[in-house]
Coordinates of C-alpha atoms in Angstrom, one line a residue:
M1 CA -47.2 -25.0 83.6
R2 CA -44.6 -22.9 85.5
L3 CA -41.8 -24.4 83.2
K4 CA -43.9 -23.5 80.1
A5 CA -44.3 -19.9 81.3
L6 CA -40.6 -19.6 81.9
W7 CA -39.9 -20.8 78.3
Q8 CA -42.4 -18.3 76.9
A9 CA -40.8 -15.5 79.0
A10 CA -37.3 -16.5 77.8
L11 CA -38.4 -16.5 74.1
I12 CA -40.1 -13.1 74.5
G13 CA -37.0 -11.7 76.1
T14 CA -34.7 -13.0 73.3
A15 CA -37.0 -11.6 70.6
F16 CA -37.0 -8.2 72.3
A17 CA -33.2 -8.2 72.6
I18 CA -32.8 -9.1 68.9
G19 CA -35.2 -6.4 67.9
Q20 CA -33.3 -3.9 70.0
A21 CA -30.0 -5.0 68.4
Q22 CA -31.5 -4.6 64.9
I23 CA -32.6 -1.0 65.8
A24 CA -29.1 0.4 66.4
P25 CA -29.0 3.5 68.5
A26 CA -27.8 6.8 67.0
E27 CA -24.1 7.4 67.0
T28 CA -23.2 9.6 70.0
L29 CA -20.2 11.6 71.1
H30 CA -19.6 12.2 74.9
V31 CA -18.0 15.5 75.8
M32 CA -16.2 16.0 79.1
R33 CA -15.4 19.4 80.5
G34 CA -11.8 20.4 80.1
A35 CA -10.9 17.4 77.9
T36 CA -9.9 17.7 74.3
S37 CA -12.8 16.4 72.2
R38 CA -12.1 14.0 69.4
P39 CA -13.3 15.0 65.9
L40 CA -17.0 14.2 65.2
S41 CA -17.6 12.5 61.8
V42 CA -21.1 13.1 60.4
P43 CA -22.2 11.6 57.1
M44 CA -23.8 14.0 54.7
N45 CA -27.7 14.1 55.2
R46 CA -27.4 12.0 58.4
A47 CA -27.4 13.0 62.1
V48 CA -25.2 12.4 65.1
V49 CA -26.1 13.1 68.8
V50 CA -23.5 14.9 71.0
R51 CA -23.9 14.4 74.8
S52 CA -22.2 16.6 77.4
D53 CA -21.3 15.5 80.9
Q54 CA -22.6 18.8 82.3
P55 CA -25.4 21.1 81.2
F56 CA -24.6 23.8 78.7
S57 CA -26.4 27.1 78.3
E58 CA -25.1 28.3 74.9
L59 CA -23.9 26.6 71.7
S60 CA -22.9 27.7 68.2
I61 CA -21.7 26.3 64.9
A62 CA -19.0 28.1 62.9
N63 CA -20.4 27.3 59.4
P64 CA -24.1 26.5 59.3
G65 CA -23.8 25.7 55.7
I66 CA -21.8 22.6 56.5
A67 CA -23.7 21.3 59.6
D68 CA -27.0 22.3 61.3
I69 CA -27.6 21.9 65.1
S70 CA -30.5 21.8 67.4
T71 CA -30.9 21.0 71.2
L72 CA -32.6 18.0 72.5
S73 CA -32.0 18.8 76.1
D74 CA -29.5 20.8 78.2
K75 CA -27.0 17.9 77.7
S76 CA -27.8 16.7 74.2
I77 CA -27.3 18.2 70.8
Y78 CA -28.6 17.0 67.4
V79 CA -26.0 17.6 64.6
L80 CA -27.1 17.2 61.0
G81 CA -24.5 17.0 58.1
K82 CA -25.5 19.2 55.2
A83 CA -22.4 19.6 52.9
P84 CA -18.9 18.0 52.9
G85 CA -16.4 20.1 54.8
R86 CA -15.1 20.9 58.3
T87 CA -16.5 23.3 60.9
T88 CA -16.4 23.8 64.7
L89 CA -19.1 23.3 67.3
T90 CA -18.7 25.4 70.5
L91 CA -20.4 24.6 73.9
L92 CA -20.6 27.2 76.7
G93 CA -21.6 26.5 80.3
A94 CA -24.1 28.5 82.5
D95 CA -21.2 30.6 83.9
G96 CA -20.2 31.6 80.3
K97 CA -17.1 29.5 80.3
L98 CA -16.1 27.3 77.5
I99 CA -16.9 23.7 77.9
T100 CA -15.2 22.4 74.7
N101 CA -14.8 22.9 70.9
V102 CA -15.8 20.0 68.8
E103 CA -14.4 19.6 65.3
V104 CA -17.3 18.5 63.0
R105 CA -16.3 16.7 59.8
V106 CA -19.1 16.2 57.3
T107 CA -18.2 13.5 54.7
P108 CA -20.0 11.8 51.9
D109 CA -22.2 9.0 53.0
I110 CA -20.1 6.0 52.0
A111 CA -22.2 3.3 53.8
E112 CA -24.7 3.2 51.0
F113 CA -21.9 3.4 48.5
K114 CA -20.2 0.4 50.0
E115 CA -23.4 -1.6 49.8
R116 CA -24.0 -0.7 46.2
L117 CA -20.3 -1.5 45.4
E118 CA -20.6 -4.9 46.9
Q119 CA -23.8 -5.6 44.9
I120 CA -22.5 -4.5 41.6
L121 CA -18.9 -5.8 41.9
P122 CA -19.0 -8.8 44.2
G123 CA -15.7 -10.3 45.2
E124 CA -13.6 -7.3 44.4
K125 CA -11.2 -6.1 47.1
I126 CA -11.9 -2.4 47.0
D127 CA -11.3 -0.2 50.1
V128 CA -13.4 2.9 50.4
R129 CA -12.3 5.9 52.5
T130 CA -13.2 9.6 52.8
A131 CA -10.6 12.4 52.4
N132 CA -11.8 15.9 53.1
D133 CA -14.9 16.2 50.9
G134 CA -14.1 13.3 48.5
I135 CA -13.9 9.5 48.3
V136 CA -10.7 7.6 48.0
L137 CA -10.8 4.1 46.3
S138 CA -7.9 1.7 46.8
G139 CA -7.2 -2.0 46.5
T140 CA -6.8 -4.5 43.6
V141 CA -9.4 -5.2 41.0
S142 CA -9.5 -8.0 38.5
S143 CA -9.8 -5.9 35.3
T144 CA -9.8 -2.4 33.9
A145 CA -13.6 -2.6 33.1
R146 CA -14.4 -3.3 36.8
M147 CA -12.2 -0.4 37.9
D148 CA -14.1 1.9 35.5
R149 CA -17.4 0.7 36.9
A150 CA -16.3 1.4 40.5
L151 CA -15.2 4.9 39.5
D152 CA -18.4 5.6 37.7
L153 CA -20.4 4.6 40.8
A154 CA -18.2 6.7 43.1
E155 CA -18.9 9.8 40.9
R156 CA -22.6 9.5 41.7
Y157 CA -21.8 10.0 45.4
A158 CA -18.9 12.5 45.1
P159 CA -18.9 14.2 41.7
K160 CA -15.4 15.3 40.6
R161 CA -14.1 14.4 44.1
V162 CA -13.0 10.8 43.5
S163 CA -9.4 9.7 44.0
N164 CA -8.3 6.5 42.3
L165 CA -5.6 4.5 44.0
M166 CA -6.7 1.1 42.7
T167 CA -4.5 -1.2 40.8
V168 CA -5.4 -3.9 38.2
G169 CA -4.3 -7.4 39.0
G170 CA -3.6 -10.3 36.7
T171 CA -1.8 -10.3 33.4
Q172 CA -1.9 -7.0 31.6
Q173 CA 0.5 -7.6 28.7
V174 CA -0.8 -8.7 25.3
M175 CA 1.1 -10.3 22.5
L176 CA -0.6 -10.0 19.1
K177 CA 0.0 -12.4 16.3
V178 CA -1.0 -11.2 12.8
R179 CA -1.0 -13.4 9.8
F180 CA -1.1 -12.1 6.2
A181 CA -1.7 -14.9 3.7
E182 CA -2.2 -14.2 0.0
M183 CA -2.3 -16.5 -3.0
Q184 CA -2.2 -15.3 -6.6
R185 CA -2.8 -17.6 -9.6
S186 CA -2.7 -16.8 -13.2
V187 CA -3.3 -18.7 -16.5
A188 CA -2.9 -17.4 -20.0
K189 CA -3.3 -19.2 -23.4
N190 CA -2.8 -17.9 -26.9
L191 CA -3.4 -19.5 -30.3
S192 CA -2.9 -17.6 -33.6
S193 CA -2.0 -18.4 -37.2
S194 CA -0.8 -16.6 -40.3
L195 CA -1.0 -17.7 -44.0
A196 CA 1.1 -16.5 -46.9
I197 CA 0.9 -17.3 -50.6
S198 CA 3.6 -16.7 -53.3
G199 CA 3.8 -17.6 -57.0
P200 CA 3.1 -16.3 -60.5
G201 CA 0.6 -13.6 -60.5
V202 CA 1.0 -12.9 -56.8
S203 CA 3.0 -9.7 -56.5
G204 CA 5.2 -9.7 -53.4
G205 CA 3.2 -12.4 -51.8
T206 CA 0.1 -12.1 -49.7
G207 CA -1.2 -13.5 -46.4
T208 CA -3.3 -13.0 -43.4
M209 CA -2.2 -10.7 -40.5
L210 CA -3.4 -12.4 -37.3
S211 CA -0.2 -12.9 -35.4
N212 CA 1.9 -10.2 -33.6
N213 CA 4.6 -10.5 -36.3
P214 CA 2.9 -11.9 -39.4
V215 CA 4.8 -13.5 -42.3
T216 CA 3.6 -10.8 -44.6
N217 CA 6.5 -8.7 -43.3
T218 CA 8.9 -8.7 -46.2
P219 CA 12.0 -10.2 -44.4
N220 CA 10.0 -13.0 -42.8
F221 CA 8.1 -13.7 -45.9
N222 CA 11.2 -14.1 -48.0
S223 CA 12.8 -16.3 -45.3
V224 CA 10.0 -18.7 -45.3
F225 CA 10.0 -19.3 -49.0
A226 CA 13.8 -19.5 -49.0
N227 CA 13.6 -22.4 -46.6
K228 CA 15.4 -20.4 -43.9
S229 CA 14.7 -20.2 -40.2
F230 CA 12.1 -17.8 -39.1
A231 CA 11.5 -16.2 -35.6
P232 CA 8.0 -14.6 -35.5
K233 CA 9.1 -12.3 -32.6
A234 CA 11.8 -11.8 -30.0
D235 CA 10.1 -14.1 -27.4
G236 CA 8.5 -16.3 -30.0
Q237 CA 8.0 -19.4 -27.8
G238 CA 5.7 -22.0 -29.2
A239 CA 5.9 -20.8 -32.8
V240 CA 6.0 -23.2 -35.8
T241 CA 6.4 -22.5 -39.5
I242 CA 5.2 -24.8 -42.3
G243 CA 5.8 -24.4 -46.0
F244 CA 4.6 -26.4 -49.0
S245 CA 3.9 -25.9 -52.7
A246 CA 1.1 -26.8 -55.0
G247 CA 2.1 -26.5 -58.6
S248 CA 3.5 -23.0 -59.2
L249 CA 2.1 -21.7 -55.9
Q250 CA 4.0 -21.7 -52.6
F251 CA 2.2 -21.6 -49.3
A252 CA 3.7 -20.7 -45.8
M253 CA 1.9 -21.1 -42.5
L254 CA 2.9 -19.7 -39.1
L255 CA 1.3 -21.2 -36.0
E256 CA 1.8 -19.7 -32.5
A257 CA 0.5 -21.5 -29.4
L258 CA 1.5 -20.6 -25.9
E259 CA 0.2 -21.4 -22.5
S260 CA 1.6 -19.8 -19.3
K261 CA 0.9 -20.5 -15.6
G262 CA 2.1 -18.7 -12.5
M263 CA 1.5 -18.7 -8.8
V264 CA 2.6 -16.2 -6.1
R265 CA 2.5 -17.0 -2.4
T266 CA 2.9 -14.2 0.2
L267 CA 3.0 -14.8 3.9
A268 CA 3.9 -12.4 6.7
E269 CA 3.5 -13.1 10.5
P270 CA 4.4 -10.1 12.6
N271 CA 4.3 -10.6 16.4
L272 CA 4.3 -7.7 18.9
T273 CA 3.8 -7.4 22.6
A274 CA 2.4 -4.3 24.5
L275 CA 1.1 -3.3 27.9
S276 CA -2.7 -2.9 28.2
G277 CA -3.7 0.6 27.1
Q278 CA -0.3 1.4 25.5
E279 CA 0.3 1.7 21.7
A280 CA 3.0 -0.5 20.1
K281 CA 4.6 -0.1 16.6
F282 CA 6.5 -2.6 14.4
L283 CA 8.1 -2.1 11.0
A284 CA 10.2 -4.7 9.2
G285 CA 11.2 -3.3 5.8
G286 CA 12.7 0.0 4.9
E287 CA 11.9 3.5 3.6
Y288 CA 11.7 4.6 0.0
P289 CA 13.0 8.1 -1.0
I290 CA 10.6 10.2 -3.0
P291 CA 11.7 13.7 -4.3
V292 CA 9.1 16.4 -3.7
L293 CA 9.1 19.8 -5.3
D294 CA 7.9 22.6 -3.1
K295 CA 6.4 26.0 -4.1
T296 CA 9.8 27.7 -4.2
G297 CA 11.2 25.2 -6.7
N298 CA 13.4 23.5 -4.2
V299 CA 13.5 19.7 -4.2
S300 CA 13.3 17.8 -0.9
V301 CA 13.2 14.1 -0.2
Q302 CA 10.4 12.4 1.7
Y303 CA 10.7 8.8 2.8
K304 CA 7.8 6.4 2.5
P305 CA 8.0 3.2 4.7
F306 CA 7.4 -0.2 3.2
G307 CA 7.5 -3.7 4.4
V308 CA 5.5 -5.3 7.2
E309 CA 3.9 -2.7 9.5
L310 CA 1.9 -3.3 12.6
N311 CA 0.5 -0.7 15.0
F312 CA -2.0 -1.8 17.7
T313 CA -3.3 -0.7 21.1
P314 CA -4.6 -3.5 23.3
T315 CA -6.9 -3.0 26.3
V316 CA -7.6 -5.9 28.7
V317 CA -11.2 -5.6 29.8
D318 CA -13.5 -7.8 31.9
Q319 CA -12.7 -11.6 32.2
N320 CA -9.8 -11.8 29.8
I321 CA -11.6 -10.0 27.0
I322 CA -9.1 -8.0 24.9
N323 CA -10.1 -4.9 23.0
L324 CA -7.8 -4.4 20.0
K325 CA -7.3 -1.3 17.9
I326 CA -5.3 -2.5 14.9
N327 CA -3.5 -0.9 11.9
A328 CA -1.7 -3.6 9.9
A329 CA -0.1 -3.5 6.4
V330 CA 2.2 -5.3 4.1
S331 CA 3.6 -3.3 1.2
G332 CA 6.4 -3.6 -1.3
I333 CA 7.9 -1.7 -4.3
D334 CA 6.2 -2.5 -7.6
P335 CA 8.5 -1.7 -10.6
S336 CA 5.7 -2.4 -13.0
V337 CA 4.1 0.9 -12.0
S338 CA 6.5 3.9 -12.2
F339 CA 6.7 7.6 -12.9
T340 CA 9.6 9.3 -14.7
N341 CA 10.3 13.0 -14.7
G342 CA 13.6 14.9 -15.2
G343 CA 15.6 11.7 -15.4
I344 CA 14.2 10.5 -12.1
T345 CA 12.1 7.3 -12.0
I346 CA 9.9 6.6 -9.0
S347 CA 8.4 3.2 -8.6
G348 CA 4.9 2.5 -7.3
F349 CA 3.9 0.5 -4.3
K350 CA 1.8 -2.6 -3.9
R351 CA 0.1 -2.4 -0.5
R352 CA -2.5 -4.5 1.5
D353 CA -3.6 -2.9 4.8
T354 CA -6.4 -2.9 7.3
S355 CA -7.5 -0.7 10.1
T356 CA -10.2 -1.8 12.6
T357 CA -11.2 -2.4 16.2
V358 CA -12.2 -5.8 17.4
E359 CA -12.8 -7.6 20.8
L360 CA -12.0 -11.2 21.5
R361 CA -10.7 -13.4 24.3
D362 CA -7.2 -14.7 25.0
G363 CA -6.2 -17.2 22.3
Q364 CA -9.1 -16.6 20.1
S365 CA -8.6 -15.7 16.4
F366 CA -10.5 -13.3 14.1
A367 CA -10.3 -12.9 10.3
I368 CA -10.4 -9.2 10.3
A369 CA -10.1 -8.8 6.5
G370 CA -10.4 -10.9 3.4
L371 CA -10.4 -10.5 -0.4
L372 CA -11.3 -12.9 -3.2
Q373 CA -10.8 -11.5 -6.7
D374 CA -11.2 -13.3 -10.1
D375 CA -10.4 -11.5 -13.3
F376 CA -11.1 -13.1 -16.7
T377 CA -10.5 -11.7 -20.2
D378 CA -10.6 -13.3 -23.7
L379 CA -10.1 -12.0 -27.2
I380 CA -10.7 -13.5 -30.7
G381 CA -9.5 -11.9 -33.9
Q382 CA -10.3 -13.3 -37.3
V383 CA -10.5 -12.6 -41.0
P384 CA -14.1 -11.9 -41.9
W385 CA -16.0 -14.9 -43.3
L386 CA -12.9 -17.0 -43.6
G387 CA -12.6 -17.3 -39.8
D388 CA -16.1 -18.7 -39.7
I389 CA -15.3 -21.7 -41.9
P390 CA -15.4 -24.9 -39.8
V391 CA -12.0 -26.5 -39.0
L392 CA -10.1 -24.5 -41.6
G393 CA -11.3 -21.3 -40.1
A394 CA -8.9 -21.8 -37.3
L395 CA -6.1 -20.9 -39.8
F396 CA -7.6 -17.4 -40.1
R397 CA -8.4 -16.9 -36.5
S398 CA -6.4 -15.7 -33.4
A399 CA -7.7 -16.5 -29.9
S400 CA -6.3 -15.7 -26.4
Y401 CA -7.6 -15.6 -22.9
E402 CA -6.2 -14.8 -19.5
R403 CA -7.5 -15.5 -16.0
K404 CA -6.1 -14.2 -12.7
Q405 CA -7.3 -15.2 -9.2
S406 CA -6.2 -13.6 -5.9
E407 CA -7.2 -14.5 -2.4
L408 CA -6.1 -12.6 0.7
V409 CA -6.9 -13.1 4.4
I410 CA -5.7 -11.3 7.5
I411 CA -6.0 -13.2 10.9
V412 CA -5.3 -11.8 14.3
T413 CA -4.8 -13.8 17.5
P414 CA -4.1 -12.0 20.9
H415 CA -2.5 -13.8 23.9
L416 CA -2.0 -12.7 27.5
V417 CA 1.6 -13.2 28.3
S418 CA 4.0 -12.7 31.2
P419 CA 7.9 -12.4 31.3
T420 CA 10.0 -15.4 31.7
M421 CA 13.5 -16.0 33.2
G422 CA 16.4 -14.8 31.1
Q423 CA 18.1 -18.2 31.2
A424 CA 15.2 -19.8 29.4
L425 CA 15.4 -17.4 26.4
A426 CA 16.9 -18.6 23.2
L427 CA 17.2 -16.8 19.8
P428 CA 16.8 -18.4 16.4
T429 CA 20.5 -17.7 15.8
D430 CA 21.7 -19.4 18.9
R431 CA 21.9 -22.8 17.2
I432 CA 23.9 -21.6 14.3
A433 CA 27.6 -20.6 14.4
P434 CA 30.2 -19.6 11.8
P435 CA 32.1 -22.6 10.3
S436 CA 35.7 -23.4 11.1
E437 CA 38.3 -23.0 8.3
K438 CA 38.4 -26.8 8.0
N439 CA 34.7 -27.2 7.6
F440 CA 34.5 -24.3 5.2
F441 CA 37.4 -25.1 2.8
L442 CA 37.5 -28.9 3.0
Y443 CA 33.9 -29.8 3.5
G444 CA 32.1 -26.8 2.0
K445 CA 30.0 -26.1 5.0
T446 CA 28.7 -22.6 5.4
A447 CA 27.6 -23.0 9.1
R448 CA 27.9 -25.3 12.0
T449 CA 25.3 -26.4 14.5
R450 CA 25.8 -25.4 18.1
K451 CA 24.3 -27.4 21.0
L452 CA 23.0 -25.5 24.0
K453 CA 22.3 -26.9 27.4
G454 CA 19.5 -26.2 29.9
P455 CA 16.2 -24.5 29.1
A456 CA 17.7 -22.3 26.4
G457 CA 19.0 -25.4 24.6
E458 CA 15.5 -27.0 24.8
V459 CA 14.1 -23.9 23.1
A460 CA 16.9 -23.7 20.6
R461 CA 16.2 -27.2 19.4
Q462 CA 12.7 -26.1 18.4
D463 CA 11.9 -25.0 14.9
F464 CA 12.4 -21.3 13.9
S465 CA 8.6 -20.8 14.2
G466 CA 8.8 -21.3 18.0
S467 CA 7.9 -18.7 20.6
Y468 CA 10.6 -16.6 22.1
G469 CA 10.7 -14.2 25.0
Y470 CA 7.4 -14.7 26.8
V471 CA 5.3 -17.3 28.7
M472 CA 1.8 -18.1 27.3
E473 CA -0.9 -18.1 29.9

């Protein structure tokens, strides 16, 4: 029984000690007469107890707006922080002599701020300190987004008094690959005919006028009936003339049939690297001069860029998510569209561009723009009534149609990259060297292959589409 009572007493004592440890006593500052007192730090809206080694009879605070004081006994003082700042607490003894001056520093309450910071951003190594009446944040965070969250939270506790000394760790350089791919297809078919008749009673000959250069034109008409060669027009491809007679009448027939097909493939792949949050620009092309007439009548020249253009601003946000603000364009001079004035001819431009903002992860791709266009036109011209005759009506009818299809897509792919060693870099031109006189004159070689050793040689042996100047993450 006695042993059981001893165990119960031990358990009760342990529980009491734990309870006392959990209820931490108020922070106190001991003041000794004649000794220089260390500064007293008081969190805003919290209290600190100051204890003196001897009784005091009088005390005062220099700025009651910063801290408020009240006496608990003749040796204890209750100091309450009211506003961030510094002030002085003065203690006088019963003989009117100065006991000490205590520097009171009221700072923002960062204990709660640290707890909230750990809850919202767990695992981030952020150091929190106070400076005068503000908060100083330092350390390394994993992303820009997390740094912004920490700053927003600090503003709640010290509005407009937050100093940011944090740095962003990890890779913060982004290489953007943009691919412009465009396919254009066109098909055109033409079928036309012309018929002419000559003979007694037919003055000058007659015929249908369905082709672009019909045989009813006097020179062509006479050439057909004189058994001479006949070209219906300057680019008369696919034209055939047939002549025959029936008694005293002569007949001439012109048939034109032409089919044309074409395809255009356009591909551009600009690559550009930039630091997170910084704008980067790229132009591979040139500038086209355009004369401009001002109000005074003077002519000045403005230059319009053309070629492959890329402007983008990357921002690395939380967990390798990359925010991209992109302006990309591919343009070229189009001679088919021009303007002439005063002997000066200005050509138009063919341009495909896009401007957008997207968000994606490292290595992911996004088709930010696309176009599918299908144009179709057809035309039939015929002699009334005669063109409606079955089979034979084709001799009095002209038909043509044209179809154009265009497909365009723009794809972007960002990558987080870091620099590499200079010895491992190789240019696409490193493997090619000018030929020797022997190879040039005797063997007709315009270049010779150069072998490189080491990491640069390994890169140089890759195709021209290889990656240069960075390390993929």
